[in-house]
């Protein structure tokens, strides 16, 4: 759960768990269809040909103002197949609540129980206990003739006596009821864990800035980019993620300490990204699920197997959220460049003379290899350099028309 007191925003993560084919993806599809346009993002599904979820499905939704805070939920599903065990664990990272989608069919009882055990084991590794978490069971596929009676399911599966909702996800029945129930449990928990956290800010008198509520004092601001504020906790998180993404070693530090100079440099890059995202918003640039899918698949291609990729992420302590954010940023950068610079292809056209020139001036880099042997590498090098130049120009232009304040004392 992330709380941004400055923006009065709370962001929660809900994970739909359950055996393969129980209806998790269907649940997300129904939520996506039924939630009003302005309150939802794109549904991102990364599926194999067989229409089975490969990584996870992702849907951000906005439940509106709850007790004075904007409440955002990130909905995730997990892949059901046994061989994606490590992905299932990764998706659970940072979960605030779990919805277990059970398949009511008599012949699925064993799979349901196995999946529930798998869920408990995975949570255990994060030091979490299902019985202490916001947890809802959905009895799905109630329409099928071989569905077991609910009392029977309760007896065999619901050992914690978690709240349950019967559903026919295929027709949408029970889907929103399940989500609402889970969301309310998460929000209740937020209020008991941090008494008054959600209400304090809303009730605080606005006219006396000298007596800011304690929540705001805690949340120091490191910079302002136009109307947006960057809190210190967000910045700290950003620094850690950038360090992990760029790490050259397999294992990373739990918490990397940065010098003041490094912090300032990271803040500059965060400001650049912030400006870029604001600009994208102004230009109504959005990232479609297909575009995100291409980026994520591109990343996955670097690994021979899924297990290898999951291990890579786990070693670097990177979550799927981190990956998705990076991918989104990359897509946005590409789209803005294309919009801002209409003659982009012209700029990226590289003549043979230029390639040779670059090769000779940077010959040290190529360790004495012949021109022909490294030509492709040289061209890629030039393209990267141009891309960096273009981005620099863009950042400069954006900074000229923006108001940026840095609070160094809070770094
Ligand atoms: N009859 C019936 N079929 C359902 C229901 N919910 C989902 N399905 C079907 O079950 C299959 C698997 O659903 P899916 O959402 O992909 O399962 P996932 O593997 O848990 O993501 C699909 O063919 C769905 O159309 C339901 O309530 N009743
Ligand atoms: Mg699925």
XYZ file of C-alpha atoms and ligand atoms in Angstrom:
440
model
C 0.000 0.000 0.000
C 1.305 3.420 -0.878
C -0.055 6.548 0.708
C 0.751 9.903 -0.773
C -0.393 12.481 1.767
C 0.509 15.363 -0.512
C -1.853 14.129 -3.200
C -4.264 12.614 -0.654
C -4.006 9.396 -2.532
C -3.852 5.810 -1.417
C -2.858 3.048 -3.786
C -3.607 -0.599 -2.986
C -2.757 -3.863 -4.668
C -5.308 -6.662 -4.965
C -4.313 -10.035 -6.341
C -6.746 -12.540 -7.870
C -5.425 -15.982 -7.050
C -6.721 -19.448 -7.889
C -6.156 -22.520 -10.048
C -5.740 -22.239 -13.822
C -9.027 -21.672 -15.710
C -11.029 -20.766 -12.619
C -12.001 -17.387 -14.102
C -9.448 -14.839 -12.840
C -8.842 -13.165 -16.197
C -12.609 -13.164 -16.812
C -13.103 -11.283 -13.512
C -10.696 -8.561 -14.608
C -12.290 -8.320 -18.031
C -15.713 -7.820 -16.461
C -14.405 -5.161 -14.055
C -12.781 -3.423 -16.999
C -16.051 -3.424 -18.963
C -18.201 -2.213 -16.095
C -16.100 0.457 -14.454
C -16.758 3.938 -15.924
C -14.226 5.025 -18.545
C -12.659 7.806 -16.506
C -11.952 5.578 -13.505
C -9.875 2.927 -15.167
C -6.686 2.364 -17.033
C -6.052 -0.149 -19.787
C -6.341 -3.831 -19.060
C -2.974 -5.348 -19.781
C -2.892 -9.050 -20.453
C 0.189 -10.887 -21.476
C -1.112 -14.171 -22.844
C 0.295 -17.090 -24.783
C -1.384 -18.340 -27.944
C -3.591 -20.672 -25.930
C -5.088 -17.602 -24.230
C -3.563 -18.574 -20.915
C -2.130 -15.807 -18.763
C 1.638 -15.875 -19.130
C 2.846 -13.210 -16.727
C -0.170 -11.559 -15.141
C -3.165 -9.422 -16.042
C -3.136 -5.899 -14.753
C -5.920 -3.346 -14.362
C -5.671 -0.040 -12.482
C -8.998 1.347 -11.261
C -10.020 4.366 -9.286
C -12.668 3.851 -6.636
C -13.107 7.579 -6.162
C -12.917 9.487 -2.923
C -13.081 7.348 0.181
C -12.915 9.298 3.445
C -11.247 12.229 1.759
C -8.579 10.197 -0.011
C -8.490 9.254 -3.685
C -8.422 5.486 -3.668
C -6.656 3.611 -6.406
C -6.550 -0.140 -6.776
C -4.170 -2.145 -8.868
C -5.743 -5.464 -9.781
C -3.493 -8.369 -10.709
C -4.050 -11.989 -11.641
C -1.527 -14.788 -11.478
C -0.786 -17.449 -14.096
C -2.268 -20.783 -13.038
C 0.152 -23.239 -14.590
C 2.370 -25.148 -12.176
C 5.568 -24.143 -13.960
C 4.985 -20.450 -13.276
C 5.338 -20.892 -9.536
C 7.952 -18.166 -9.177
C 5.862 -15.649 -11.126
C 2.932 -16.300 -8.822
C 5.149 -15.492 -5.893
C 6.422 -12.277 -7.497
C 2.914 -11.051 -8.214
C 2.024 -11.449 -4.540
C 4.801 -9.088 -3.499
C 3.294 -6.100 -1.712
C -0.281 -7.394 -1.992
C -2.754 -5.624 0.305
C -5.506 -8.143 -0.253
C -6.253 -11.409 -2.034
C -9.320 -12.639 -3.904
C -9.328 -16.388 -4.340
C -11.322 -17.386 -7.419
C -12.405 -20.973 -6.810
C -13.820 -23.213 -9.517
C -17.049 -24.680 -8.104
C -16.957 -27.811 -10.275
C -16.787 -31.070 -8.302
C -13.772 -32.362 -10.229
C -11.795 -29.193 -9.433
C -11.853 -29.515 -5.688
C -8.319 -30.869 -5.495
C -6.935 -28.096 -7.720
C -8.630 -25.478 -5.561
C -7.108 -26.868 -2.399
C -3.670 -27.147 -3.996
C -3.826 -23.583 -5.192
C -4.893 -22.344 -1.765
C -1.967 -24.178 -0.160
C 0.363 -22.713 -2.778
C -0.994 -19.252 -1.918
C -0.342 -19.745 1.787
C 3.202 -20.972 1.160
C 3.992 -18.007 -1.052
C 2.579 -15.505 1.430
C 4.562 -17.193 4.156
C 7.766 -16.305 2.338
C 6.808 -12.646 2.567
C 6.005 -13.104 6.236
C 2.272 -12.745 5.591
C -0.605 -14.853 6.858
C -3.757 -15.331 4.845
C -5.939 -15.381 7.942
C -4.612 -11.952 8.900
C -5.037 -10.391 5.468
C -8.036 -8.915 3.697
C -9.135 -12.101 1.949
C -12.272 -13.007 -0.014
C -13.237 -16.251 -1.732
C -15.338 -16.201 -4.875
C -17.273 -19.406 -5.657
C -17.186 -19.091 -9.426
C -18.916 -21.034 -12.215
C -22.129 -21.415 -10.220
C -23.941 -21.877 -13.564
C -22.378 -25.249 -14.331
C -24.426 -28.407 -13.642
C -21.510 -30.109 -11.869
C -21.002 -27.225 -9.429
C -20.791 -28.470 -5.825
C -23.287 -27.051 -3.312
C -21.861 -24.007 -1.543
C -22.043 -25.686 1.888
C -19.814 -28.444 0.548
C -17.269 -25.926 -0.807
C -17.302 -24.000 2.458
C -16.566 -27.164 4.394
C -13.740 -28.366 2.171
C -12.033 -25.116 1.175
C -12.970 -22.250 3.454
C -11.171 -23.320 6.601
C -10.611 -19.706 7.690
C -14.262 -18.781 7.290
C -13.340 -15.971 4.959
C -16.219 -13.978 3.497
C -17.401 -15.497 0.218
C -19.364 -14.434 -2.864
C -21.028 -16.793 -5.373
C -20.414 -15.787 -8.989
C -20.781 -16.519 -12.672
C -17.866 -14.460 -13.911
C -18.653 -15.415 -17.506
C -21.886 -13.385 -17.305
C -20.502 -10.844 -14.832
C -22.655 -11.987 -11.919
C -20.963 -11.473 -8.557
C -17.812 -9.933 -10.022
C -18.252 -6.368 -8.777
C -19.675 -7.623 -5.475
C -16.470 -9.597 -4.908
C -14.276 -6.636 -5.750
C -16.250 -4.237 -3.564
C -16.084 -6.596 -0.625
C -12.328 -7.075 -0.962
C -11.745 -3.347 -1.444
C -13.759 -2.489 1.656
C -11.746 -4.989 3.712
C -8.509 -3.388 2.496
C -9.757 0.104 3.325
C -11.009 -0.962 6.771
C -7.614 -2.381 7.440
C -5.973 0.851 6.356
C -7.989 2.679 8.953
C -7.193 0.296 11.779
C -3.498 0.014 10.920
C -2.958 3.739 10.841
C -5.701 5.192 12.970
C -7.115 8.227 11.288
C -4.546 8.173 8.509
C -7.177 8.472 5.853
C -9.269 11.042 7.667
C -6.663 13.219 9.319
C -5.553 15.032 6.209
C -9.058 15.657 4.966
C -10.153 17.150 8.257
C -7.076 19.337 8.720
C -7.738 23.057 8.418
C -6.190 24.306 5.191
C -5.755 27.936 6.200
C -2.935 27.417 8.684
C 0.093 26.070 6.842
C 2.375 26.741 9.820
C 0.599 24.010 11.756
C 0.679 21.279 9.173
C -0.729 17.944 10.368
C 1.919 15.419 11.459
C 1.285 13.232 8.414
C 2.432 16.057 6.156
C 5.520 16.817 8.214
C 6.549 13.196 7.893
C 6.128 13.359 4.140
C 8.869 15.849 3.242
C 8.834 17.147 -0.320
C 12.072 17.020 -2.314
C 10.870 18.818 -5.417
C 7.921 20.418 -7.125
C 7.387 19.968 -10.839
C 4.659 22.382 -11.870
C 1.617 21.223 -9.881
C 3.086 17.866 -8.851
C 5.049 17.264 -5.683
C 7.680 14.593 -5.251
C 7.737 13.248 -1.718
C 10.946 12.093 -0.108
C 9.674 8.527 0.276
C 8.820 8.376 -3.420
C 12.246 9.731 -4.311
C 13.989 7.200 -2.053
C 12.079 4.415 -3.739
C 12.936 5.785 -7.176
C 16.658 5.838 -6.318
C 16.592 2.222 -5.148
C 14.758 1.040 -8.263
C 17.121 2.899 -10.607
C 20.079 1.362 -8.799
C 18.596 -2.124 -9.125
C 17.675 -1.702 -12.773
C 21.196 -0.583 -13.586
C 23.021 -3.031 -11.314
C 25.701 -5.010 -13.098
C 25.981 -7.660 -10.411
C 23.459 -10.393 -9.776
C 22.901 -9.629 -6.097
C 21.998 -6.116 -5.031
C 22.207 -4.309 -1.688
C 19.063 -4.286 0.420
C 19.315 -0.549 0.698
C 21.863 1.407 -1.278
C 23.151 4.621 0.272
C 23.740 7.527 -2.081
C 26.010 10.525 -1.728
C 24.539 14.025 -2.008
C 25.911 14.382 -5.538
C 24.365 11.107 -6.615
C 21.056 12.109 -5.065
C 21.074 15.402 -6.937
C 21.820 13.639 -10.200
C 19.036 11.106 -9.616
C 16.630 13.897 -8.746
C 17.452 15.624 -12.038
C 16.613 12.455 -13.933
C 13.423 11.974 -11.942
C 12.418 15.544 -12.763
C 13.059 14.868 -16.444
C 10.822 11.827 -16.315
C 8.176 13.747 -14.422
C 8.190 16.476 -17.046
C 7.923 13.880 -19.751
C 4.922 12.213 -18.155
C 3.199 15.566 -17.637
C 3.835 16.424 -21.256
C 2.467 13.048 -22.360
C -0.689 13.756 -20.364
C -1.083 17.139 -22.051
C -0.698 15.548 -25.443
C -3.137 12.784 -24.452
C -0.521 10.172 -25.113
C -1.574 6.851 -23.611
C 0.089 3.489 -23.639
C -2.016 0.653 -24.996
C -1.798 -2.838 -23.641
C -0.360 -4.067 -26.935
C 2.477 -1.549 -26.741
C 3.232 -2.503 -23.177
C 3.090 -6.159 -24.143
C 5.677 -5.638 -26.893
C 8.035 -3.981 -24.404
C 7.595 -6.655 -21.760
C 8.046 -9.459 -24.277
C 11.171 -7.704 -25.509
C 12.499 -7.811 -21.968
C 11.506 -11.467 -21.516
C 13.386 -12.395 -24.704
C 16.671 -11.761 -22.907
C 16.093 -14.920 -20.910
C 16.002 -18.543 -21.978
C 13.248 -19.527 -19.581
C 10.673 -17.831 -17.403
C 12.374 -19.223 -14.328
C 15.584 -17.529 -15.387
C 13.813 -14.209 -15.770
C 12.060 -14.505 -12.425
C 15.358 -15.360 -10.764
C 16.968 -12.312 -12.363
C 14.211 -10.063 -11.037
C 14.243 -11.668 -7.608
C 18.006 -11.236 -7.253
C 17.700 -7.581 -8.101
C 14.705 -7.289 -5.770
C 12.713 -5.877 -8.665
C 8.963 -6.333 -8.793
C 6.707 -6.626 -11.803
C 5.449 -3.135 -10.982
C 8.982 -1.783 -11.411
C 9.226 -3.524 -14.751
C 5.856 -2.291 -15.924
C 6.687 1.297 -14.950
C 9.962 1.175 -16.856
C 8.272 -0.325 -19.900
C 5.552 2.341 -19.794
C 8.153 5.089 -19.557
C 9.997 3.673 -22.564
C 6.851 3.531 -24.666
C 5.940 7.105 -23.705
C 9.399 8.393 -24.557
C 9.191 6.730 -27.971
C 5.739 8.171 -28.652
C 6.604 11.703 -27.568
C 9.723 11.735 -29.705
C 7.648 10.639 -32.647
C 5.081 13.391 -32.020
C 7.527 16.193 -31.331
C 9.916 15.437 -34.126
C 7.938 14.761 -37.263
C 11.019 14.220 -39.414
C 12.348 11.605 -37.081
C 13.324 9.136 -39.795
C 15.319 11.880 -41.475
C 17.238 12.415 -38.254
C 17.931 8.761 -37.928
C 19.108 8.335 -41.511
C 22.809 7.715 -41.281
C 25.177 7.961 -44.217
C 28.127 5.680 -44.864
C 30.486 8.666 -44.385
C 29.031 9.379 -40.944
C 29.426 5.774 -39.921
C 33.075 5.795 -40.998
C 33.707 9.087 -39.248
C 32.221 7.776 -36.019
C 34.240 4.575 -36.330
C 37.537 6.453 -36.687
C 36.920 9.019 -33.965
C 35.806 6.299 -31.523
C 38.268 3.647 -32.691
C 39.536 3.031 -29.174
C 36.079 1.768 -28.246
C 36.200 -0.915 -30.942
C 39.514 -2.434 -29.851
C 41.142 -2.561 -33.273
C 38.348 -4.553 -34.933
C 37.804 -3.895 -38.630
C 35.177 -1.437 -39.838
C 33.079 -4.189 -41.417
C 33.151 -6.287 -38.281
C 31.686 -3.538 -36.097
C 29.578 -1.596 -38.600
C 26.246 -2.655 -37.093
C 27.489 -1.788 -33.630
C 28.665 1.633 -34.881
C 25.259 2.391 -36.395
C 23.529 1.423 -33.149
C 25.985 3.667 -31.286
C 25.182 6.660 -33.484
C 21.449 6.085 -33.140
C 21.734 5.955 -29.364
C 23.753 9.131 -29.303
C 21.132 10.915 -31.437
C 18.353 9.649 -29.241
C 20.152 11.031 -26.202
C 20.667 14.379 -27.942
C 17.006 14.554 -28.901
C 15.936 13.755 -25.354
C 18.287 16.380 -23.951
C 16.809 18.979 -26.282
C 13.324 17.968 -25.218
C 14.137 18.121 -21.530
C 15.648 21.572 -21.970
C 12.561 22.799 -23.786
C 10.234 21.306 -21.171
C 12.252 22.857 -18.353
C 12.073 26.290 -19.963
C 8.278 26.256 -19.853
C 7.966 24.647 -16.412
C 8.242 25.705 -12.835
C 10.629 23.482 -10.898
C 11.593 23.858 -7.249
C 14.122 21.656 -5.499
C 14.222 21.367 -1.708
C 17.787 20.229 -1.200
C 17.475 20.264 2.578
C 14.973 17.398 2.275
C 17.102 15.150 0.075
N -19.429 -21.643 -17.401
C -18.618 -20.728 -16.912
N -17.438 -20.509 -17.488
C -16.628 -19.559 -16.976
C -17.014 -18.775 -15.863
N -16.006 -17.902 -15.592
C -15.038 -18.138 -16.504
N -15.406 -19.128 -17.354
C -14.648 -19.698 -18.473
O -13.549 -20.427 -17.965
C -12.432 -20.340 -18.821
C -11.209 -19.876 -18.085
O -11.377 -18.532 -17.648
P -10.164 -17.546 -17.376
O -10.743 -16.279 -16.895
O -9.262 -17.464 -18.556
O -9.424 -18.322 -16.219
P -8.028 -17.994 -15.481
O -7.065 -19.044 -15.955
O -8.340 -18.141 -14.042
O -7.600 -16.607 -15.847
C -12.842 -19.414 -19.934
O -13.240 -20.167 -21.033
C -14.013 -18.648 -19.338
O -14.909 -18.197 -20.325
C -18.301 -19.032 -15.261
O -18.706 -18.416 -14.272
N -19.035 -20.011 -15.835
Mg -5.780 -15.966 -16.762
